[in-house]
Amino acid sequence: MTDPNWNAAEAAAAAVVAEWAPPGAAAPGGTVLLFDRDGIRGEASAGLASLVHGIPFTAATPTRFASLTKHVFCAFALRSGLNLDAPLGRLLPGLPEPIAGVPVFRALSMTGGIPDLMQSYVLCGVPSTAALDAPALDAFTNALPGLDTAPGSEVSYSNTGYRLAEQALARRGTGFGAWVEGALNAGPGTGFRFPAAWDQPVPGLADGYWRSGPDAAWRIGAYGMALSASGALCGSARDLATWLGALLRGDGPAGDVLGRLATPVTLGDGRPVGYGLGLALSSLGGHPLIGHGGHLPGFKNHFLLDAARGIGVLLLSNREETEPYTAALRVMAALLGAALPEPAPHLLPEGLFVEAEGPAWIEHRGGALTFLGAREALYVGDAPGEAVSLSPYLPIRLRRDGEGITGEIGHAPRRFRPVQLDAVLSQDFAGTWRADAQHAELVLEVAGDGSGQASHGVGPLHRHVALTPLDATRALMPVSGPPWPGRACLWLCAPDTLRLVTNRSRVLDFHRA
C-alpha cells in the first residue's frame, strides 16, 4: 500500500480553490481539507463567505453541510437502537400505504421508492423557495398516492425517508437535533448546529450564492422547506473533518459505526448497490472510496474517505456552479497517485430519447446525460462502448443500440428510442387538469400544429411555459426556476389521467376537470 502524497494533494486542492476565486476577486469560494485519522494534513481556501460583509471563507467558517448530514443521522439512528427492519408505519402510525410498508433501511438507503417531497410539490407549481413548515410537509406527505418504485427494485434518491425516520425517533423522545447540539458537540473540536429552518440564525454562517451566467451578478440562495435529518446540519470544515477522523478511528460520539454505514444494501434480487446508510460507495483507480455529496441553493459539498488508509478529502463550497464530486476526485487522485476516469462524450448518440411506453426519457448532450430531469456526467465504462456515471445516487450504465440507447439507470433496465423531430401532441392533452389531494391545477393548450403550452401556479406565481412534445401522449414541461430549473414529463397515461413525473417524484396524477 503506497503512502499518501500529501504535497501533490495540497497542490491539487490549491488549484481547485483558485478556480473559484482568484486572488483579489470578490467572489464566493470555499475550502478543501486533507486529513487522516489523526487530524488535518493540509488545506486550501479561497473566496468570500459573505459578499455583503467581505468575510473570507476559511476552514473555520460555518456553512451548510446539506446532504452530508445524512450519514450523521444514520450514525445517530444506529446509536439510538432504531429498528432498521421495521416498516415505517409501525414506527409512525397514520402513514398512508404503501409508504407505511417501506422498511426503515430502505427509506435510508435510496431503495425505498418514496417520492421526494420537494420535487413533488414543485410539480404542483410550488417553488422550492416557498416557506413550508413541518405540519404542512407532513400533510403533503400523507397525501402522496404511492411509491415511485417498488421497495428494493432500483436506486432512486429521495430525502423523504430521512424526515420520516427522524420523526420516528422523535416520537420515542430521541431528538436528532438535541443530540447534535448536545452530546455531539461535547467532544473537542466540533461545533455542529441543527437549524430547523433556513432563516434560523447561525452565528458566522456563510451565505450560498448562485448566478444565471458567468458574467451575471451573484445572488444569495434561498430555500423554504423546513430542514430535517436529510440535510440540516451546519458547521465548519474543521468541525466536519474532526467528525470524519473519529469515524475513521472508530471512536467519538458515534462509536465504531463506519463499517455498518458503508455496507452496501442489496436490491430484492440480491444485487448490491453503491449506497449504504447515508454513505455512497465508489472507487478510483482500484481504491475503494466512501463519501457523500450535498447540495442546497448556493452550497455544493463533497467528502471522500479511503478507509483502508485512514485518509480523506473534504470540499465545502458556497457557490452553486461548483462541481464538488469531480473536484474532490481530482484531489483524491493526487493523494492516491491514481488516474482520473476518462470522460465519454462520444460513446452515445446525442438528442432526446424516450422509452416505448411510460414517462421515462433521457437527453444526451456532450457527455452529460439527463434522466427524468436529473443530470450526470458520463465516463468510459469497463465494457467496450459502455458509458457510465460515477454517481451512486443515479447509477448509469448505457451503450448505443442502433439509433437508440439501452442499458441500466438506477440498476433498472432501460431501452430508449430517439424522439422524432416532427413529434406533435394529441388534442387529448388540452384541458384543465386537477390533483385534488394536492390542491393543484394545470391547464394545457394544444395548437393546431400539435405544439402546446401549460399554465400552472396561483396568483403571481401563475405562469405559461412551452411544452416539448416527445410523442402524441408525452411532453416535457419546465418546472421550478433558477437556481434549480428542471423539466417534468407529462404523460397522458389514460384518457382522463395525466401523470407528472421527475426522477424523484413519479406518482402525481392529475385528472381531467
XYZ file of C-alpha atoms in Angstrom:
513
model
C 0.000 0.000 0.000
C 1.615 3.244 -1.148
C 1.878 6.245 1.161
C -0.470 9.188 0.513
C 1.100 12.048 -1.423
C 0.047 14.975 0.755
C 2.113 17.512 -1.199
C 0.520 16.582 -4.537
C -2.935 16.633 -2.972
C -2.385 20.041 -1.399
C -1.275 21.401 -4.790
C -4.408 19.944 -6.383
C -6.568 21.483 -3.651
C -4.934 24.887 -4.207
C -5.684 24.609 -7.941
C -9.355 23.816 -7.221
C -9.949 26.807 -4.959
C -8.032 29.133 -7.308
C -10.635 28.351 -9.982
C -13.380 29.526 -7.618
C -11.899 32.867 -6.675
C -8.566 34.157 -7.999
C -6.631 36.333 -5.527
C -8.352 39.676 -5.039
C -11.626 38.591 -6.641
C -14.832 39.435 -4.756
C -16.447 36.063 -5.347
C -17.774 33.192 -3.238
C -15.439 30.263 -2.770
C -14.896 27.561 -0.202
C -12.323 25.307 1.332
C -10.678 21.927 0.740
C -9.227 19.960 3.663
C -6.929 16.943 3.616
C -6.976 14.813 6.757
C -6.241 11.429 8.248
C -7.220 9.628 11.445
C -5.039 11.937 13.497
C -6.023 15.336 12.147
C -5.770 17.838 9.310
C -2.801 17.367 6.955
C -3.395 20.227 4.517
C -5.899 22.872 3.485
C -6.661 25.411 0.807
C -9.309 28.142 0.898
C -10.366 30.999 -1.355
C -13.191 33.447 -1.882
C -15.687 35.037 0.457
C -18.212 33.585 2.866
C -20.148 36.867 2.647
C -20.064 39.206 -0.318
C -22.083 41.670 1.762
C -19.540 41.964 4.553
C -16.371 40.898 2.716
C -15.708 37.993 5.111
C -13.306 35.356 3.742
C -14.272 31.694 3.539
C -11.847 29.624 5.626
C -11.703 26.144 7.117
C -13.230 27.655 10.280
C -16.262 29.185 8.507
C -19.634 27.637 9.439
C -21.525 26.573 6.329
C -24.423 24.321 5.364
C -23.492 20.653 5.037
C -26.707 19.786 3.128
C -26.895 16.014 2.468
C -23.596 15.344 4.215
C -25.983 15.378 7.202
C -27.419 12.009 6.166
C -24.631 9.765 7.439
C -24.538 11.665 10.754
C -28.239 10.948 11.215
C -27.767 7.287 10.326
C -24.987 7.043 12.914
C -27.407 8.561 15.440
C -30.158 6.118 14.400
C -27.836 3.135 14.979
C -26.730 4.551 18.321
C -30.378 5.038 19.308
C -31.312 1.448 18.518
C -33.747 2.273 15.712
C -35.096 -0.967 14.246
C -33.962 -0.650 10.632
C -36.018 -3.653 9.527
C -39.282 -2.258 10.900
C -41.786 -0.792 8.423
C -42.182 2.952 8.751
C -45.870 2.592 9.558
C -45.107 0.604 12.705
C -42.961 3.468 13.988
C -45.178 6.267 12.623
C -48.813 5.183 12.872
C -51.050 7.020 10.429
C -48.721 6.988 7.443
C -50.535 6.135 4.225
C -49.983 2.861 2.455
C -47.786 1.894 0.726
C -45.292 4.320 2.341
C -46.152 2.756 5.712
C -44.875 -0.597 4.472
C -41.383 0.602 3.493
C -38.682 -0.774 5.850
C -36.579 1.886 7.549
C -33.330 0.660 5.990
C -34.840 1.035 2.502
C -36.028 4.562 3.347
C -32.467 5.497 4.362
C -30.631 3.713 1.532
C -32.393 5.231 -1.512
C -34.040 1.909 -2.331
C -37.442 2.591 -0.734
C -39.120 4.291 -3.691
C -40.616 7.066 -1.527
C -41.297 10.223 -3.576
C -39.180 13.239 -2.701
C -41.314 15.954 -1.095
C -39.678 18.946 -2.748
C -39.858 17.555 -6.258
C -43.448 16.539 -5.598
C -44.628 19.979 -4.554
C -42.637 21.627 -7.355
C -44.787 19.564 -9.745
C -47.793 21.243 -8.145
C -46.468 24.705 -9.036
C -44.929 25.463 -5.624
C -41.338 26.784 -5.827
C -38.550 25.403 -3.651
C -38.284 28.844 -2.010
C -41.847 28.713 -0.618
C -41.842 28.682 3.201
C -43.287 25.315 4.261
C -43.256 24.303 7.915
C -43.213 20.752 9.253
C -47.023 20.381 9.626
C -47.551 21.452 6.007
C -44.951 18.949 4.831
C -46.486 16.185 6.975
C -49.905 16.819 5.471
C -48.439 16.783 1.969
C -46.623 13.506 2.714
C -49.887 11.921 3.845
C -51.481 12.964 0.535
C -48.880 11.189 -1.614
C -50.714 8.458 -3.525
C -47.999 5.817 -3.594
C -44.376 4.924 -4.254
C -42.193 5.812 -7.224
C -40.849 2.270 -7.430
C -41.345 -0.977 -5.549
C -39.040 -1.102 -2.495
C -35.807 -2.837 -3.374
C -36.323 -2.692 -7.130
C -33.965 0.173 -8.014
C -31.991 3.121 -6.645
C -33.971 6.358 -6.603
C -32.710 9.223 -4.438
C -35.203 10.771 -2.029
C -34.986 12.900 1.119
C -38.417 11.957 2.440
C -37.364 8.778 4.213
C -34.933 10.722 6.382
C -37.647 13.117 7.513
C -39.865 10.165 8.428
C -37.128 8.258 10.279
C -36.254 11.410 12.219
C -39.913 11.758 13.247
C -39.996 8.110 14.337
C -37.088 8.683 16.700
C -38.570 11.949 17.966
C -41.762 10.098 18.956
C -39.607 7.943 21.220
C -38.241 11.100 22.823
C -34.931 10.795 20.977
C -34.299 14.064 19.161
C -31.615 14.205 16.477
C -31.274 17.989 16.716
C -30.850 17.868 20.504
C -28.153 15.192 20.156
C -26.318 17.216 17.510
C -26.207 20.374 19.603
C -25.615 18.484 22.842
C -23.726 15.184 23.045
C -22.221 15.500 19.569
C -20.566 18.777 20.500
C -19.345 17.570 23.884
C -16.014 16.420 22.466
C -13.170 18.696 21.396
C -13.149 20.372 18.010
C -16.779 20.053 16.941
C -19.330 22.810 16.602
C -22.249 21.332 14.677
C -25.576 23.189 14.624
C -29.027 21.962 13.616
C -31.200 24.885 12.452
C -34.761 23.728 11.823
C -35.370 26.359 9.133
C -33.337 28.243 6.533
C -33.988 31.598 8.189
C -32.893 30.488 11.676
C -29.727 32.480 12.541
C -26.456 30.577 12.891
C -23.509 32.754 14.040
C -20.961 33.309 11.301
C -22.833 31.180 8.740
C -21.686 31.602 5.129
C -24.192 32.674 2.506
C -24.724 30.462 -0.529
C -24.507 32.123 -3.950
C -25.705 31.461 -7.478
C -25.791 33.371 -10.736
C -27.593 32.976 -14.027
C -24.387 33.051 -16.109
C -20.627 33.558 -15.833
C -20.958 37.331 -16.326
C -24.109 37.794 -14.232
C -24.251 39.210 -10.708
C -24.137 36.851 -7.746
C -27.387 36.257 -5.848
C -27.965 34.727 -2.418
C -29.702 31.339 -2.473
C -32.922 30.684 -0.588
C -34.841 27.573 0.459
C -38.279 27.342 2.017
C -38.743 23.764 3.200
C -38.378 23.102 6.928
C -34.999 21.436 7.364
C -34.608 17.880 8.610
C -32.205 14.999 9.088
C -31.840 14.832 5.311
C -29.705 17.983 5.204
C -29.976 20.409 8.123
C -26.530 20.355 9.722
C -24.214 23.364 9.750
C -20.612 23.595 10.835
C -17.120 24.345 9.612
C -14.822 22.203 7.500
C -12.654 21.671 10.577
C -15.693 20.517 12.553
C -16.610 18.012 9.870
C -13.030 16.784 9.425
C -12.897 16.156 13.182
C -16.059 14.071 12.983
C -14.829 12.146 9.926
C -11.468 11.488 11.561
C -13.292 9.976 14.538
C -15.283 7.754 12.167
C -12.046 6.561 10.582
C -10.618 5.763 14.036
C -13.835 4.163 15.244
C -14.264 6.374 18.286
C -16.029 9.629 19.111
C -19.729 10.268 19.803
C -20.959 7.744 17.219
C -18.532 4.953 18.083
C -17.308 2.341 15.624
C -20.075 2.635 13.016
C -18.304 3.432 9.739
C -18.306 -0.176 8.548
C -22.020 -0.510 9.204
C -22.839 2.795 7.492
C -20.730 1.876 4.469
C -22.119 -1.633 3.984
C -23.936 -1.606 0.640
C -27.587 -2.551 0.689
C -28.886 -5.087 -1.789
C -31.858 -4.959 -4.079
C -34.630 -7.511 -3.804
C -32.830 -9.764 -6.279
C -29.653 -9.748 -4.170
C -27.587 -7.301 -6.233
C -25.533 -4.879 -4.089
C -25.827 -1.167 -4.852
C -23.389 1.670 -4.268
C -25.198 3.066 -1.234
C -25.301 2.128 2.416
C -26.797 4.202 5.233
C -26.190 7.845 4.342
C -22.905 6.957 2.635
C -22.118 6.289 -1.005
C -19.522 3.813 -2.248
C -17.296 4.309 -5.265
C -13.751 3.606 -6.422
C -10.853 5.432 -8.037
C -8.107 3.511 -9.795
C -8.985 0.374 -7.844
C -9.092 2.186 -4.494
C -12.460 1.744 -2.692
C -13.857 5.081 -1.510
C -16.653 6.106 0.841
C -18.287 9.519 0.721
C -21.290 11.688 0.033
C -22.257 14.914 -1.663
C -24.500 17.732 -0.504
C -26.451 20.443 -2.284
C -28.649 23.293 -1.093
C -29.185 26.544 -3.037
C -25.732 28.121 -3.301
C -23.937 25.322 -1.411
C -22.073 22.408 -3.050
C -20.107 19.911 -0.921
C -18.461 16.501 -1.059
C -16.179 14.306 1.003
C -14.296 11.126 0.124
C -12.665 8.642 2.507
C -10.181 5.871 1.860
C -10.992 3.873 4.974
C -8.185 1.344 4.456
C -5.558 4.108 4.564
C -7.465 6.220 7.076
C -7.359 9.358 4.897
C -9.891 11.765 3.449
C -10.663 14.791 1.316
C -13.395 17.290 2.232
C -14.672 20.059 -0.023
C -17.186 22.717 1.076
C -18.227 25.478 -1.320
C -20.710 28.364 -1.222
C -21.122 28.701 -4.991
C -23.835 26.912 -6.953
C -21.713 26.326 -10.060
C -19.153 24.162 -8.224
C -18.906 20.532 -9.389
C -17.930 19.142 -5.979
C -17.605 15.438 -6.767
C -15.262 15.868 -9.715
C -13.204 18.443 -7.788
C -12.924 16.145 -4.754
C -11.921 13.295 -7.087
C -9.133 15.463 -8.542
C -7.681 15.986 -5.094
C -8.127 12.359 -4.056
C -6.485 11.182 -7.291
C -3.453 13.312 -6.479
C -3.424 11.978 -2.916
C -3.506 8.343 -4.065
C -1.481 8.714 -7.260
C -4.450 7.400 -9.230
C -5.706 8.290 -12.709
C -8.994 10.112 -13.081
C -11.775 8.384 -15.048
C -11.983 9.160 -18.765
C -14.967 11.273 -19.924
C -17.215 9.674 -22.541
C -18.611 12.483 -24.718
C -18.989 10.444 -27.926
C -19.994 6.917 -26.907
C -23.735 7.596 -27.068
C -25.800 9.321 -29.774
C -26.957 12.820 -28.878
C -30.501 14.120 -28.616
C -33.766 13.366 -26.847
C -34.846 9.753 -26.308
C -37.914 8.133 -24.791
C -38.956 4.621 -23.829
C -41.626 2.898 -25.881
C -44.099 3.232 -23.002
C -44.273 5.181 -19.774
C -42.758 8.516 -18.732
C -39.014 7.687 -18.844
C -36.911 9.934 -21.090
C -33.282 10.902 -21.412
C -31.267 13.604 -23.135
C -27.607 13.203 -24.054
C -25.521 16.282 -24.857
C -21.722 16.468 -24.865
C -21.082 13.598 -22.491
C -23.769 14.528 -19.943
C -26.961 12.504 -19.592
C -30.236 13.812 -18.189
C -32.710 11.190 -16.936
C -36.159 12.421 -15.918
C -34.592 15.831 -15.228
C -31.555 14.604 -13.221
C -28.182 15.240 -14.883
C -24.975 13.198 -14.600
C -21.645 13.312 -16.440
C -20.698 10.124 -18.300
C -17.375 8.296 -18.273
C -15.879 5.351 -20.129
C -17.024 2.079 -18.563
C -15.285 -1.263 -18.269
C -17.138 -2.903 -21.160
C -16.426 -1.776 -24.758
C -18.710 1.068 -25.814
C -20.189 1.450 -22.346
C -20.818 4.874 -20.790
C -21.280 5.063 -17.022
C -21.927 7.646 -14.340
C -19.802 7.847 -11.214
C -22.841 8.621 -9.073
C -24.102 6.047 -6.550
C -27.286 8.158 -6.297
C -28.042 7.775 -10.016
C -26.006 4.827 -11.312
C -25.991 4.758 -15.118
C -24.638 2.072 -17.444
C -25.611 2.612 -21.074
C -24.489 1.786 -24.606
C -25.511 2.646 -28.142
C -28.310 0.493 -29.573
C -28.586 1.389 -33.261
C -30.095 4.860 -33.238
C -31.211 4.370 -29.642
C -29.675 3.757 -26.207
C -30.007 0.766 -23.903
C -28.689 -0.381 -20.529
C -29.469 0.377 -16.881
C -30.329 3.504 -14.879
C -30.710 3.145 -11.134
C -29.997 -0.577 -11.711
C -33.317 -0.859 -13.598
C -33.220 -1.990 -17.268
C -33.974 0.764 -19.789
C -34.315 0.955 -23.562
C -34.740 4.317 -25.291
C -35.559 5.274 -28.863
C -34.995 8.689 -30.455
C -37.732 11.315 -30.226
C -38.919 12.149 -33.718
C -38.212 15.701 -34.852
C -41.808 16.046 -36.079
C -43.392 14.835 -32.802
C -46.715 16.555 -32.052
C -49.153 16.407 -29.157
C -52.574 14.839 -29.234
C -55.505 17.194 -28.788
C -56.432 14.949 -25.839
C -53.813 16.862 -23.824
C -55.898 20.033 -23.936
C -57.996 20.965 -20.934
C -57.916 21.659 -17.231
C -56.336 19.012 -15.024
C -56.525 18.779 -11.242
C -54.808 16.818 -8.489
C -57.436 17.301 -5.796
C -55.481 15.746 -2.906
C -52.585 18.126 -3.600
C -54.837 21.137 -4.351
C -53.042 21.603 -7.682
C -54.292 22.590 -11.125
C -52.702 22.577 -14.577
C -54.169 23.996 -17.790
C -52.892 22.663 -21.113
C -53.441 24.108 -24.580
C -52.637 22.362 -27.869
C -52.402 24.361 -31.084
C -53.451 23.144 -34.493
C -49.854 22.277 -35.373
C -49.508 19.975 -32.341
C -47.417 22.360 -30.250
C -48.534 23.040 -26.717
C -48.223 25.197 -23.663
C -49.051 24.804 -19.996
C -50.107 27.234 -17.315
C -49.992 26.481 -13.612
C -49.416 28.106 -10.237
C -51.664 30.581 -8.420
C -51.664 34.358 -8.098
C -48.369 35.985 -9.072
C -46.791 32.507 -9.303
C -49.030 31.654 -12.257
C -47.003 31.272 -15.452
C -47.163 29.971 -19.005
C -44.490 27.623 -20.365
C -43.979 25.915 -23.722
C -44.141 22.128 -23.937
C -41.666 19.936 -25.830
C -43.522 17.011 -27.454
C -41.940 13.571 -27.112
C -44.820 11.926 -28.975
C -48.598 12.226 -29.025
C -49.059 11.295 -25.331
C -45.880 12.612 -23.686
C -44.270 16.037 -23.371
C -41.628 17.861 -21.338
C -42.619 20.871 -19.235
C -40.252 23.320 -17.479
C -40.726 23.308 -13.707
C -39.253 25.297 -10.840
C -36.730 28.010 -11.679
C -33.217 29.289 -11.004
C -31.014 28.160 -9.488
C -32.704 24.765 -9.827
C -34.567 24.748 -13.148
C -35.912 21.379 -14.217
C -38.183 19.549 -16.614
C -41.045 17.188 -15.871
C -42.613 14.617 -18.163
C -46.341 14.994 -18.735
C -47.664 11.535 -19.577
C -51.223 11.007 -20.742
C -51.395 7.548 -19.191
C -55.185 7.257 -19.608
C -57.779 9.358 -21.479
C -58.613 11.352 -18.343
C -55.392 10.924 -16.327
C -52.210 12.949 -16.735
C -49.186 11.906 -14.676
C -46.397 14.417 -13.902
C -43.018 12.771 -13.421
C -39.483 13.732 -12.405
C -36.674 11.440 -11.319
C -37.547 11.822 -7.643
C -41.339 12.038 -7.917
C -43.289 9.678 -10.186
C -46.735 9.305 -8.605
C -48.725 12.534 -9.025
C -51.807 12.074 -11.204
C -53.895 14.987 -12.466
C -57.433 14.186 -13.602
C -59.464 15.984 -16.222
C -61.709 18.570 -14.605
